């Protein structure tokens, strides 16, 4: 922290899921979604999450590290059984340089940009083993650091997936 400790002044205000339908040669246009309609073995469109950070303090917050993970509730493809939450398949972090005093700041999290295991490759693996997600869960937290916060708070959002 350059301007002083967060001391509970920076928080995750909201989480949203967004989907864009890619058009060749154009920048994707994202729209908020509350559920994801899909047909295995892939998701039609580009999925991302939008995180809104809020700085309630009088000083700018800088050097922010946002940590997040993505989980899937996996259900058998050929039956109507409810899914079971699997371990996180994506654990990443994103740096945010600065959030001004009394300001909101939007951060986009793109699961397909992961270097370790891109989202579409994970979906192909899961489908090849006979499963498909019926829900996706994103968990987000501001990474704690010395003098910043007294408690650790995580937020999550669940996205239902329909076939």
CSV table of N, CA and C in Angstrom, one decimal:
chain,number,residue,atom,x,y,z
A,1,UNK,N,0.8,-1.2,0.0
A,1,UNK,CA,0.0,0.0,0.0
A,1,UNK,C,0.9,1.2,0.0
A,2,UNK,N,0.7,2.1,-0.9
A,2,UNK,CA,1.4,3.3,-1.0
A,2,UNK,C,0.8,4.4,-0.2
A,3,UNK,N,-0.5,4.6,-0.3
A,3,UNK,CA,-1.2,5.7,0.4
A,3,UNK,C,-1.7,5.4,1.8
A,4,UNK,N,-1.5,4.2,2.3
A,4,UNK,CA,-1.9,3.8,3.6
A,4,UNK,C,-2.7,2.5,3.6
A,5,UNK,N,-2.9,1.9,4.7
A,5,UNK,CA,-3.6,0.6,4.8
A,5,UNK,C,-5.0,0.7,4.3
A,6,UNK,N,-5.5,-0.4,3.9
A,6,UNK,CA,-6.9,-0.5,3.4
A,6,UNK,C,-7.9,-0.3,4.6
A,7,UNK,N,-7.5,-1.0,5.7
A,7,UNK,CA,-8.3,-0.9,7.0
A,7,UNK,C,-9.8,-1.0,6.7
A,8,UNK,N,-10.2,-1.9,5.8
A,8,UNK,CA,-11.6,-2.2,5.6
A,8,UNK,C,-12.2,-1.2,4.6
A,9,UNK,N,-11.5,-0.3,4.0
A,9,UNK,CA,-12.0,0.7,3.2
A,9,UNK,C,-12.2,0.2,1.7
A,10,UNK,N,-11.5,-0.8,1.3
A,10,UNK,CA,-11.6,-1.3,0.0
A,10,UNK,C,-12.4,-2.6,0.1
A,11,UNK,N,-13.4,-2.8,-0.7
A,11,UNK,CA,-14.2,-4.0,-0.7
A,11,UNK,C,-14.6,-4.4,-2.0
A,12,UNK,N,-15.1,-5.7,-2.1
A,12,UNK,CA,-15.7,-6.2,-3.3
A,12,UNK,C,-17.2,-5.8,-3.3
A,13,UNK,N,-17.6,-4.9,-4.1
A,13,UNK,CA,-18.9,-4.4,-4.1
A,13,UNK,C,-19.9,-5.3,-4.7
A,14,UNK,N,-19.6,-5.9,-5.9
A,14,UNK,CA,-20.5,-6.8,-6.6
A,14,UNK,C,-19.7,-7.7,-7.6
A,15,UNK,N,-20.4,-8.8,-7.9
A,15,UNK,CA,-19.9,-9.8,-8.9
A,15,UNK,C,-21.0,-10.0,-9.9
A,16,UNK,N,-20.6,-10.1,-11.2
A,16,UNK,CA,-21.5,-10.3,-12.3
A,16,UNK,C,-20.9,-11.3,-13.3
A,17,UNK,N,-21.7,-12.1,-13.9
A,17,UNK,CA,-21.3,-12.9,-15.0
A,17,UNK,C,-21.7,-12.2,-16.3
A,18,UNK,N,-20.8,-12.3,-17.3
A,18,UNK,CA,-21.1,-11.7,-18.6
A,18,UNK,C,-20.8,-12.7,-19.7
A,19,UNK,N,-21.5,-12.6,-20.9
A,19,UNK,CA,-21.2,-13.4,-22.0
A,19,UNK,C,-21.2,-12.6,-23.3
A,20,UNK,N,-20.3,-12.9,-24.2
A,20,UNK,CA,-20.2,-12.2,-25.5
A,20,UNK,C,-20.3,-13.2,-26.6
A,21,UNK,N,-21.0,-12.9,-27.6
A,21,UNK,CA,-21.0,-13.7,-28.8
A,21,UNK,C,-20.0,-13.2,-29.8
A,22,UNK,N,-18.9,-13.9,-30.0
A,22,UNK,CA,-17.9,-13.4,-30.9
A,22,UNK,C,-18.3,-13.2,-32.3
A,23,UNK,N,-17.9,-12.1,-32.9
A,23,UNK,CA,-18.1,-11.7,-34.3
A,23,UNK,C,-16.7,-11.5,-34.9
A,24,UNK,N,-16.4,-12.2,-35.9
A,24,UNK,CA,-15.1,-12.1,-36.5
A,24,UNK,C,-14.7,-10.7,-36.9
A,25,UNK,N,-13.6,-10.2,-36.5
A,25,UNK,CA,-13.1,-8.9,-36.8
A,25,UNK,C,-13.6,-7.8,-35.9
A,26,UNK,N,-14.4,-8.1,-34.9
A,26,UNK,CA,-15.0,-7.1,-34.0
A,26,UNK,C,-14.7,-7.4,-32.6
A,27,UNK,N,-14.6,-6.4,-31.8
A,27,UNK,CA,-14.4,-6.5,-30.4
A,27,UNK,C,-15.6,-7.1,-29.7
A,28,UNK,N,-15.5,-8.1,-28.9
A,28,UNK,CA,-16.7,-8.7,-28.3
A,28,UNK,C,-17.5,-7.7,-27.4
A,29,UNK,N,-18.8,-7.8,-27.5
A,29,UNK,CA,-19.7,-7.0,-26.7
A,29,UNK,C,-20.3,-7.9,-25.7
A,30,UNK,N,-20.0,-7.6,-24.4
A,30,UNK,CA,-20.5,-8.4,-23.3
A,30,UNK,C,-21.8,-7.9,-22.8
A,31,UNK,N,-22.7,-8.9,-22.3
A,31,UNK,CA,-23.9,-8.6,-21.7
A,31,UNK,C,-24.1,-9.4,-20.4
A,32,UNK,N,-24.7,-8.8,-19.4
A,32,UNK,CA,-24.9,-9.5,-18.1
A,32,UNK,C,-25.8,-10.8,-18.3
A,33,UNK,N,-25.5,-11.8,-17.7
A,33,UNK,CA,-26.3,-13.1,-17.7
A,33,UNK,C,-26.6,-13.6,-16.3
A,34,UNK,N,-27.7,-14.3,-16.1
A,34,UNK,CA,-28.0,-14.9,-14.8
A,34,UNK,C,-28.0,-16.4,-14.9
A,35,UNK,N,-28.0,-16.9,-16.2
A,35,UNK,CA,-27.8,-18.4,-16.4
A,35,UNK,C,-27.1,-18.5,-17.7
A,36,UNK,N,-26.5,-19.7,-17.9
A,36,UNK,CA,-25.8,-19.9,-19.2
A,36,UNK,C,-26.4,-21.1,-19.9
A,37,UNK,N,-26.9,-20.9,-21.1
A,37,UNK,CA,-27.4,-22.0,-21.9
A,37,UNK,C,-26.3,-22.5,-22.8
A,38,UNK,N,-26.1,-23.8,-22.8
A,38,UNK,CA,-25.0,-24.3,-23.5
A,38,UNK,C,-25.3,-25.7,-24.0
A,39,UNK,N,-24.5,-26.2,-25.0
A,39,UNK,CA,-24.6,-27.5,-25.5
A,39,UNK,C,-23.2,-28.1,-25.5
A,40,UNK,N,-23.0,-29.2,-24.7
A,40,UNK,CA,-21.7,-29.8,-24.6
A,40,UNK,C,-21.2,-30.1,-26.0
A,41,UNK,N,-20.0,-30.1,-26.3
A,41,UNK,CA,-18.8,-30.0,-25.4
A,41,UNK,C,-18.3,-28.6,-25.2
A,42,UNK,N,-19.0,-27.5,-25.6
A,42,UNK,CA,-18.4,-26.2,-25.5
A,42,UNK,C,-19.5,-25.2,-25.1
A,43,UNK,N,-19.0,-24.0,-24.7
A,43,UNK,CA,-19.9,-22.9,-24.4
A,43,UNK,C,-19.9,-22.0,-25.6
A,44,UNK,N,-21.1,-21.7,-26.1
A,44,UNK,CA,-21.3,-20.8,-27.2
A,44,UNK,C,-21.1,-19.4,-26.7
A,45,UNK,N,-20.0,-18.8,-27.0
A,45,UNK,CA,-19.7,-17.4,-26.6
A,45,UNK,C,-18.5,-17.4,-25.7
A,46,UNK,N,-18.2,-16.2,-25.3
A,46,UNK,CA,-17.0,-15.9,-24.4
A,46,UNK,C,-17.5,-15.5,-23.0
A,47,UNK,N,-17.2,-16.3,-22.0
A,47,UNK,CA,-17.7,-16.0,-20.7
A,47,UNK,C,-16.6,-15.3,-19.9
A,48,UNK,N,-17.0,-14.4,-19.1
A,48,UNK,CA,-16.1,-13.7,-18.1
A,48,UNK,C,-16.9,-13.2,-16.9
A,49,UNK,N,-16.2,-12.9,-15.9
A,49,UNK,CA,-16.9,-12.3,-14.7
A,49,UNK,C,-16.4,-10.9,-14.5
A,50,UNK,N,-17.3,-10.0,-14.0
A,50,UNK,CA,-16.9,-8.6,-13.7
A,50,UNK,C,-17.0,-8.4,-12.2
A,51,UNK,N,-16.0,-7.9,-11.7
A,51,UNK,CA,-15.9,-7.6,-10.2
A,51,UNK,C,-15.9,-6.1,-10.1
A,52,UNK,N,-16.7,-5.6,-9.2
A,52,UNK,CA,-16.7,-4.1,-8.9
A,52,UNK,C,-16.1,-3.9,-7.5
A,53,UNK,N,-15.0,-3.2,-7.5
A,53,UNK,CA,-14.3,-2.9,-6.2
A,53,UNK,C,-14.8,-1.5,-5.8
A,54,UNK,N,-14.9,-1.3,-4.5
A,54,UNK,CA,-15.3,0.0,-4.0
A,54,UNK,C,-14.3,0.5,-2.9
A,55,UNK,N,-13.8,1.7,-3.1
A,55,UNK,CA,-12.9,2.3,-2.1
A,55,UNK,C,-13.7,3.3,-1.4
A,56,UNK,N,-14.1,3.1,-0.1
A,56,UNK,CA,-14.9,4.0,0.7
A,56,UNK,C,-14.0,5.0,1.4
A,57,UNK,N,-12.7,4.9,1.3
A,57,UNK,CA,-11.8,5.7,2.1
A,57,UNK,C,-11.4,7.0,1.4
A,58,UNK,N,-10.9,7.9,2.2
A,58,UNK,CA,-10.5,9.2,1.6
A,58,UNK,C,-9.2,9.2,0.8
A,59,UNK,N,-8.4,8.1,0.9
A,59,UNK,CA,-7.2,8.0,0.2
A,59,UNK,C,-7.2,6.9,-0.9
A,60,UNK,N,-6.4,7.0,-1.9
A,60,UNK,CA,-6.4,6.0,-3.0
A,60,UNK,C,-5.8,4.7,-2.4
A,61,UNK,N,-6.3,3.6,-2.9
A,61,UNK,CA,-5.8,2.3,-2.5
A,61,UNK,C,-5.0,1.8,-3.7
A,62,UNK,N,-3.7,1.4,-3.5
A,62,UNK,CA,-2.9,0.9,-4.6
A,62,UNK,C,-2.3,-0.4,-4.3
A,63,UNK,N,-1.7,-1.1,-5.3
A,63,UNK,CA,-1.1,-2.3,-5.1
A,63,UNK,C,-2.0,-3.4,-4.6
A,64,UNK,N,-3.2,-3.5,-5.3
A,64,UNK,CA,-4.2,-4.4,-4.9
A,64,UNK,C,-4.1,-5.7,-5.6
A,65,UNK,N,-4.2,-6.8,-4.9
A,65,UNK,CA,-4.2,-8.1,-5.5
A,65,UNK,C,-5.5,-8.8,-5.2
A,66,UNK,N,-6.2,-9.1,-6.3
A,66,UNK,CA,-7.5,-9.8,-6.3
A,66,UNK,C,-7.2,-11.3,-6.6
A,67,UNK,N,-7.6,-12.2,-5.7
A,67,UNK,CA,-7.5,-13.6,-5.9
A,67,UNK,C,-8.8,-14.2,-6.1
A,68,UNK,N,-8.8,-15.2,-7.0
A,68,UNK,CA,-10.1,-15.8,-7.3
A,68,UNK,C,-9.9,-17.3,-7.7
A,69,UNK,N,-11.0,-18.0,-7.6
A,69,UNK,CA,-11.0,-19.4,-8.0
A,69,UNK,C,-12.4,-19.7,-8.7
A,70,UNK,N,-12.4,-20.7,-9.6
A,70,UNK,CA,-13.6,-21.1,-10.3
A,70,UNK,C,-13.8,-22.6,-10.1
A,71,UNK,N,-15.0,-22.9,-9.7
A,71,UNK,CA,-15.4,-24.3,-9.4
A,71,UNK,C,-16.5,-24.7,-10.3
A,72,UNK,N,-16.7,-26.0,-10.6
A,72,UNK,CA,-17.8,-26.5,-11.4
A,72,UNK,C,-18.5,-27.5,-10.6
A,73,UNK,N,-19.9,-27.5,-10.6
A,73,UNK,CA,-20.7,-28.6,-10.1
A,73,UNK,C,-20.9,-29.5,-11.2
A,74,UNK,N,-20.3,-30.7,-11.2
A,74,UNK,CA,-20.4,-31.6,-12.3
A,74,UNK,C,-21.5,-32.7,-12.2
A,75,UNK,N,-22.2,-32.9,-13.3
A,75,UNK,CA,-23.3,-33.8,-13.3
A,75,UNK,C,-23.0,-34.8,-14.5
A,76,UNK,N,-23.5,-36.0,-14.4
A,76,UNK,CA,-23.3,-37.0,-15.5
A,76,UNK,C,-24.1,-36.4,-16.7
A,77,UNK,N,-23.5,-36.6,-17.9
A,77,UNK,CA,-24.1,-36.1,-19.1
A,77,UNK,C,-25.4,-36.8,-19.5
A,78,UNK,N,-25.4,-38.1,-19.3
A,78,UNK,CA,-26.5,-39.0,-19.7
A,78,UNK,C,-27.5,-39.3,-18.7
A,79,UNK,N,-27.5,-38.5,-17.6
A,79,UNK,CA,-28.6,-38.8,-16.6
A,79,UNK,C,-29.0,-37.4,-16.0
A,80,UNK,N,-30.1,-37.5,-15.2
A,80,UNK,CA,-30.6,-36.3,-14.6
A,80,UNK,C,-30.2,-36.1,-13.2
A,81,UNK,N,-29.2,-36.8,-12.8
A,81,UNK,CA,-28.7,-36.6,-11.4
A,81,UNK,C,-28.2,-35.2,-11.2
A,82,UNK,N,-28.3,-34.8,-9.9
A,82,UNK,CA,-27.7,-33.5,-9.5
A,82,UNK,C,-26.2,-33.6,-9.5
A,83,UNK,N,-25.6,-32.5,-9.8
A,83,UNK,CA,-24.1,-32.4,-9.8
A,83,UNK,C,-23.5,-32.4,-8.4
A,84,UNK,N,-22.2,-32.6,-8.4
A,84,UNK,CA,-21.4,-32.6,-7.2
A,84,UNK,C,-20.3,-31.5,-7.4
A,85,UNK,N,-20.1,-30.7,-6.4
A,85,UNK,CA,-19.1,-29.7,-6.5
A,85,UNK,C,-17.7,-30.3,-6.5
A,86,UNK,N,-16.9,-30.0,-7.6
A,86,UNK,CA,-15.6,-30.5,-7.7
A,86,UNK,C,-14.6,-29.5,-7.1
A,87,UNK,N,-13.4,-29.9,-7.0
A,87,UNK,CA,-12.4,-28.9,-6.5
A,87,UNK,C,-12.2,-27.8,-7.5
A,88,UNK,N,-11.6,-26.7,-7.1
A,88,UNK,CA,-11.4,-25.6,-8.1
A,88,UNK,C,-10.5,-26.0,-9.2
A,89,UNK,N,-10.9,-25.7,-10.4
A,89,UNK,CA,-10.0,-26.0,-11.6
A,89,UNK,C,-9.2,-24.8,-12.0
A,90,UNK,N,-9.5,-23.7,-11.4
A,90,UNK,CA,-8.8,-22.5,-11.8
A,90,UNK,C,-8.6,-21.7,-10.5
A,91,UNK,N,-7.3,-21.4,-10.2
A,91,UNK,CA,-7.0,-20.5,-9.1
A,91,UNK,C,-6.0,-19.4,-9.7
A,92,UNK,N,-6.4,-18.2,-9.7
A,92,UNK,CA,-5.7,-17.1,-10.3
A,92,UNK,C,-5.7,-15.9,-9.5
A,93,UNK,N,-4.9,-14.9,-9.9
A,93,UNK,CA,-4.9,-13.6,-9.2
A,93,UNK,C,-4.8,-12.6,-10.3
A,94,UNK,N,-5.2,-11.4,-9.9
A,94,UNK,CA,-5.2,-10.3,-10.9
A,94,UNK,C,-4.8,-9.0,-10.1
A,95,UNK,N,-3.8,-8.3,-10.6
A,95,UNK,CA,-3.4,-7.1,-9.9
A,95,UNK,C,-4.2,-5.9,-10.4
A,96,UNK,N,-4.5,-5.0,-9.5
A,96,UNK,CA,-5.1,-3.7,-9.8
A,96,UNK,C,-4.2,-2.7,-9.3
A,97,UNK,N,-3.8,-1.8,-10.1
A,97,UNK,CA,-2.8,-0.8,-9.8
A,97,UNK,C,-3.3,0.2,-8.7
A,98,UNK,N,-4.6,0.7,-8.9
A,98,UNK,CA,-5.0,1.8,-8.1
A,98,UNK,C,-6.5,1.9,-8.2
A,99,UNK,N,-7.2,2.2,-7.0
A,99,UNK,CA,-8.6,2.6,-7.0
A,99,UNK,C,-8.6,3.9,-6.2
A,100,UNK,N,-9.1,4.9,-6.9
A,100,UNK,CA,-9.1,6.3,-6.3
A,100,UNK,C,-10.0,6.4,-5.1
A,101,UNK,N,-9.9,7.4,-4.3
A,101,UNK,CA,-10.7,7.6,-3.1
A,101,UNK,C,-12.2,7.8,-3.5
A,102,UNK,N,-13.1,7.1,-2.7
A,102,UNK,CA,-14.5,7.1,-2.9
A,102,UNK,C,-14.9,6.8,-4.4
A,103,UNK,N,-14.3,5.8,-4.9
A,103,UNK,CA,-14.5,5.4,-6.3
A,103,UNK,C,-14.8,3.9,-6.4
A,104,UNK,N,-15.5,3.6,-7.5
A,104,UNK,CA,-15.8,2.2,-7.9
A,104,UNK,C,-14.8,1.9,-9.1
A,105,UNK,N,-14.3,0.7,-9.1
A,105,UNK,CA,-13.4,0.2,-10.2
A,105,UNK,C,-13.8,-1.1,-10.6
A,106,UNK,N,-14.0,-1.3,-11.9
A,106,UNK,CA,-14.4,-2.6,-12.5
A,106,UNK,C,-13.2,-3.4,-13.0
A,107,UNK,N,-13.2,-4.7,-12.7
A,107,UNK,CA,-12.2,-5.6,-13.1
A,107,UNK,C,-12.8,-6.8,-13.8
A,108,UNK,N,-12.3,-7.1,-15.0
A,108,UNK,CA,-12.8,-8.3,-15.7
A,108,UNK,C,-11.9,-9.5,-15.4
A,109,UNK,N,-12.5,-10.6,-15.2
A,109,UNK,CA,-11.8,-11.9,-15.0
A,109,UNK,C,-12.2,-12.9,-16.1
A,110,UNK,N,-11.2,-13.3,-16.9
A,110,UNK,CA,-11.5,-14.1,-18.1
A,110,UNK,C,-10.9,-15.5,-17.8
A,111,UNK,N,-11.8,-16.5,-17.6
A,111,UNK,CA,-11.3,-17.8,-17.3
A,111,UNK,C,-10.6,-18.5,-18.5
A,112,UNK,N,-10.9,-18.0,-19.7
A,112,UNK,CA,-10.2,-18.6,-20.9
A,112,UNK,C,-8.8,-18.1,-21.1
A,113,UNK,N,-8.4,-17.1,-20.3
A,113,UNK,CA,-7.1,-16.6,-20.5
A,113,UNK,C,-6.1,-17.2,-19.5
A,114,UNK,N,-6.5,-18.2,-18.7
A,114,UNK,CA,-5.6,-18.9,-17.8
A,114,UNK,C,-4.5,-19.6,-18.5
A,115,UNK,N,-3.3,-19.5,-18.1
A,115,UNK,CA,-2.1,-20.1,-18.7
A,115,UNK,C,-2.1,-21.6,-18.2
A,116,UNK,N,-2.5,-21.9,-17.0
A,116,UNK,CA,-2.4,-23.2,-16.4
A,116,UNK,C,-3.4,-24.2,-17.1
A,117,UNK,N,-4.7,-23.8,-17.1
A,117,UNK,CA,-5.7,-24.7,-17.7
A,117,UNK,C,-6.8,-23.8,-18.2
A,118,UNK,N,-6.8,-23.4,-19.5
A,118,UNK,CA,-7.9,-22.6,-20.1
A,118,UNK,C,-9.2,-23.3,-19.9
A,119,UNK,N,-10.3,-22.5,-19.7
A,119,UNK,CA,-11.6,-22.9,-19.4
A,119,UNK,C,-12.1,-23.9,-20.4
A,120,UNK,N,-12.0,-23.6,-21.7
A,120,UNK,CA,-12.5,-24.5,-22.7
A,120,UNK,C,-11.8,-25.9,-22.7
A,121,UNK,N,-10.5,-25.9,-22.4
A,121,UNK,CA,-9.8,-27.2,-22.3
A,121,UNK,C,-10.3,-28.0,-21.1
A,122,UNK,N,-10.6,-27.3,-20.0
A,122,UNK,CA,-11.2,-28.0,-18.9
A,122,UNK,C,-12.5,-28.6,-19.2
A,123,UNK,N,-13.4,-27.8,-19.9
A,123,UNK,CA,-14.7,-28.3,-20.3
A,123,UNK,C,-14.6,-29.6,-21.2
A,124,UNK,N,-13.6,-29.5,-22.2
A,124,UNK,CA,-13.5,-30.7,-23.1
A,124,UNK,C,-13.0,-31.9,-22.3
A,125,UNK,N,-12.2,-31.8,-21.3
A,125,UNK,CA,-11.7,-32.9,-20.5
A,125,UNK,C,-12.9,-33.5,-19.7
A,126,UNK,N,-13.7,-32.6,-19.1
A,126,UNK,CA,-14.8,-33.0,-18.2
A,126,UNK,C,-15.8,-33.8,-19.1
A,127,UNK,N,-16.1,-33.2,-20.3
A,127,UNK,CA,-17.1,-33.8,-21.2
A,127,UNK,C,-16.6,-35.2,-21.7
A,128,UNK,N,-15.3,-35.3,-21.9
A,128,UNK,CA,-14.7,-36.6,-22.4
A,128,UNK,C,-14.8,-37.7,-21.3
A,129,UNK,N,-14.9,-37.2,-20.1
A,129,UNK,CA,-15.0,-38.2,-19.0
A,129,UNK,C,-16.5,-38.5,-18.6
A,130,UNK,N,-17.4,-37.9,-19.4
A,130,UNK,CA,-18.9,-38.2,-19.2
A,130,UNK,C,-19.6,-37.2,-18.3
A,131,UNK,N,-19.0,-36.0,-18.0
A,131,UNK,CA,-19.7,-35.1,-17.1
A,131,UNK,C,-19.8,-33.7,-17.8
A,132,UNK,N,-20.6,-32.9,-17.2
A,132,UNK,CA,-20.8,-31.5,-17.7
A,132,UNK,C,-21.2,-30.6,-16.5
A,133,UNK,N,-20.8,-29.4,-16.4
A,133,UNK,CA,-21.2,-28.6,-15.3
A,133,UNK,C,-22.7,-28.2,-15.4
A,134,UNK,N,-23.3,-28.3,-14.2
A,134,UNK,CA,-24.7,-27.7,-14.2
A,134,UNK,C,-24.7,-26.4,-13.4
A,135,UNK,N,-23.6,-26.1,-12.8
A,135,UNK,CA,-23.4,-24.8,-12.2
A,135,UNK,C,-21.9,-24.4,-12.2
A,136,UNK,N,-21.6,-23.1,-12.2
A,136,UNK,CA,-20.3,-22.6,-12.0
A,136,UNK,C,-20.3,-21.7,-10.9
A,137,UNK,N,-19.2,-21.7,-10.1
A,137,UNK,CA,-19.1,-20.9,-8.9
A,137,UNK,C,-17.8,-20.1,-9.0
A,138,UNK,N,-17.9,-18.8,-8.8
A,138,UNK,CA,-16.7,-17.9,-8.7
A,138,UNK,C,-16.6,-17.4,-7.3
A,139,UNK,N,-15.4,-17.6,-6.7
A,139,UNK,CA,-15.1,-17.1,-5.4
A,139,UNK,C,-14.0,-16.1,-5.5
A,140,UNK,N,-14.2,-14.9,-4.9
A,140,UNK,CA,-13.2,-13.8,-5.0
A,140,UNK,C,-12.9,-13.2,-3.7
A,141,UNK,N,-11.6,-12.8,-3.5
A,141,UNK,CA,-11.2,-12.1,-2.3
A,141,UNK,C,-10.1,-11.1,-2.6
A,142,UNK,N,-10.0,-10.1,-1.7
A,142,UNK,CA,-8.9,-9.2,-1.8
A,142,UNK,C,-7.8,-9.9,-1.0
A,143,UNK,N,-6.7,-10.0,-1.6
A,143,UNK,CA,-5.6,-10.7,-0.9
A,143,UNK,C,-5.1,-9.9,0.3
A,144,UNK,N,-5.0,-10.5,1.5
A,144,UNK,CA,-4.6,-9.8,2.7
A,144,UNK,C,-3.1,-9.5,2.6
A,145,UNK,N,-2.8,-8.4,3.2
A,145,UNK,CA,-1.4,-8.1,3.4
A,145,UNK,C,-1.2,-7.3,4.7
A,146,UNK,N,0.0,-7.2,5.2
A,146,UNK,CA,0.3,-6.6,6.5
A,146,UNK,C,-0.4,-5.3,6.7
A,147,UNK,N,-1.1,-5.1,7.8
A,147,UNK,CA,-1.7,-3.9,8.1
A,147,UNK,C,-2.9,-3.5,7.3
A,148,UNK,N,-3.4,-4.4,6.4
A,148,UNK,CA,-4.5,-4.0,5.5
A,148,UNK,C,-5.8,-4.2,6.0
A,149,UNK,N,-6.1,-5.4,6.5
A,149,UNK,CA,-7.5,-5.8,6.9
A,149,UNK,C,-7.4,-6.6,8.2
A,150,UNK,N,-8.4,-6.6,9.0
A,150,UNK,CA,-8.4,-7.4,10.2
A,150,UNK,C,-9.1,-8.7,10.0
A,151,UNK,N,-10.0,-8.8,9.0
A,151,UNK,CA,-10.7,-10.0,8.7
A,151,UNK,C,-10.6,-10.3,7.2
A,152,UNK,N,-10.7,-11.5,6.8
A,152,UNK,CA,-10.7,-11.9,5.4
A,152,UNK,C,-12.1,-12.2,5.0
A,153,UNK,N,-12.5,-11.5,3.9
A,153,UNK,CA,-13.9,-11.7,3.4
A,153,UNK,C,-13.8,-12.2,2.0
A,154,UNK,N,-14.6,-13.3,1.7
A,154,UNK,CA,-14.7,-13.7,0.3
A,154,UNK,C,-16.1,-13.5,-0.1
A,155,UNK,N,-16.3,-13.4,-1.4
A,155,UNK,CA,-17.6,-13.3,-2.0
A,155,UNK,C,-17.7,-14.3,-3.1
A,156,UNK,N,-18.9,-14.8,-3.4
A,156,UNK,CA,-19.0,-15.8,-4.5
A,156,UNK,C,-20.3,-15.5,-5.2
A,157,UNK,N,-20.3,-16.0,-6.4
A,157,UNK,CA,-21.5,-15.9,-7.3
A,157,UNK,C,-21.6,-17.3,-8.0
A,158,UNK,N,-22.8,-17.7,-8.1
A,158,UNK,CA,-23.1,-19.0,-8.8
A,158,UNK,C,-23.9,-18.8,-10.1
A,159,UNK,N,-23.4,-19.4,-11.2
A,159,UNK,CA,-24.1,-19.3,-12.5
A,159,UNK,C,-24.7,-20.7,-12.8
A,160,UNK,N,-26.0,-20.8,-12.9
A,160,UNK,CA,-26.6,-22.0,-13.4
A,160,UNK,C,-26.3,-22.3,-14.8
A,161,UNK,N,-26.0,-23.5,-15.2
A,161,UNK,CA,-25.7,-23.9,-16.6
A,161,UNK,C,-26.8,-24.8,-17.0
A,162,UNK,N,-27.5,-24.5,-18.1
A,162,UNK,CA,-28.6,-25.4,-18.7
A,162,UNK,C,-28.2,-25.9,-20.0
A,163,UNK,N,-28.6,-27.1,-20.3
A,163,UNK,CA,-28.3,-27.7,-21.6
A,163,UNK,C,-29.5,-27.5,-22.6
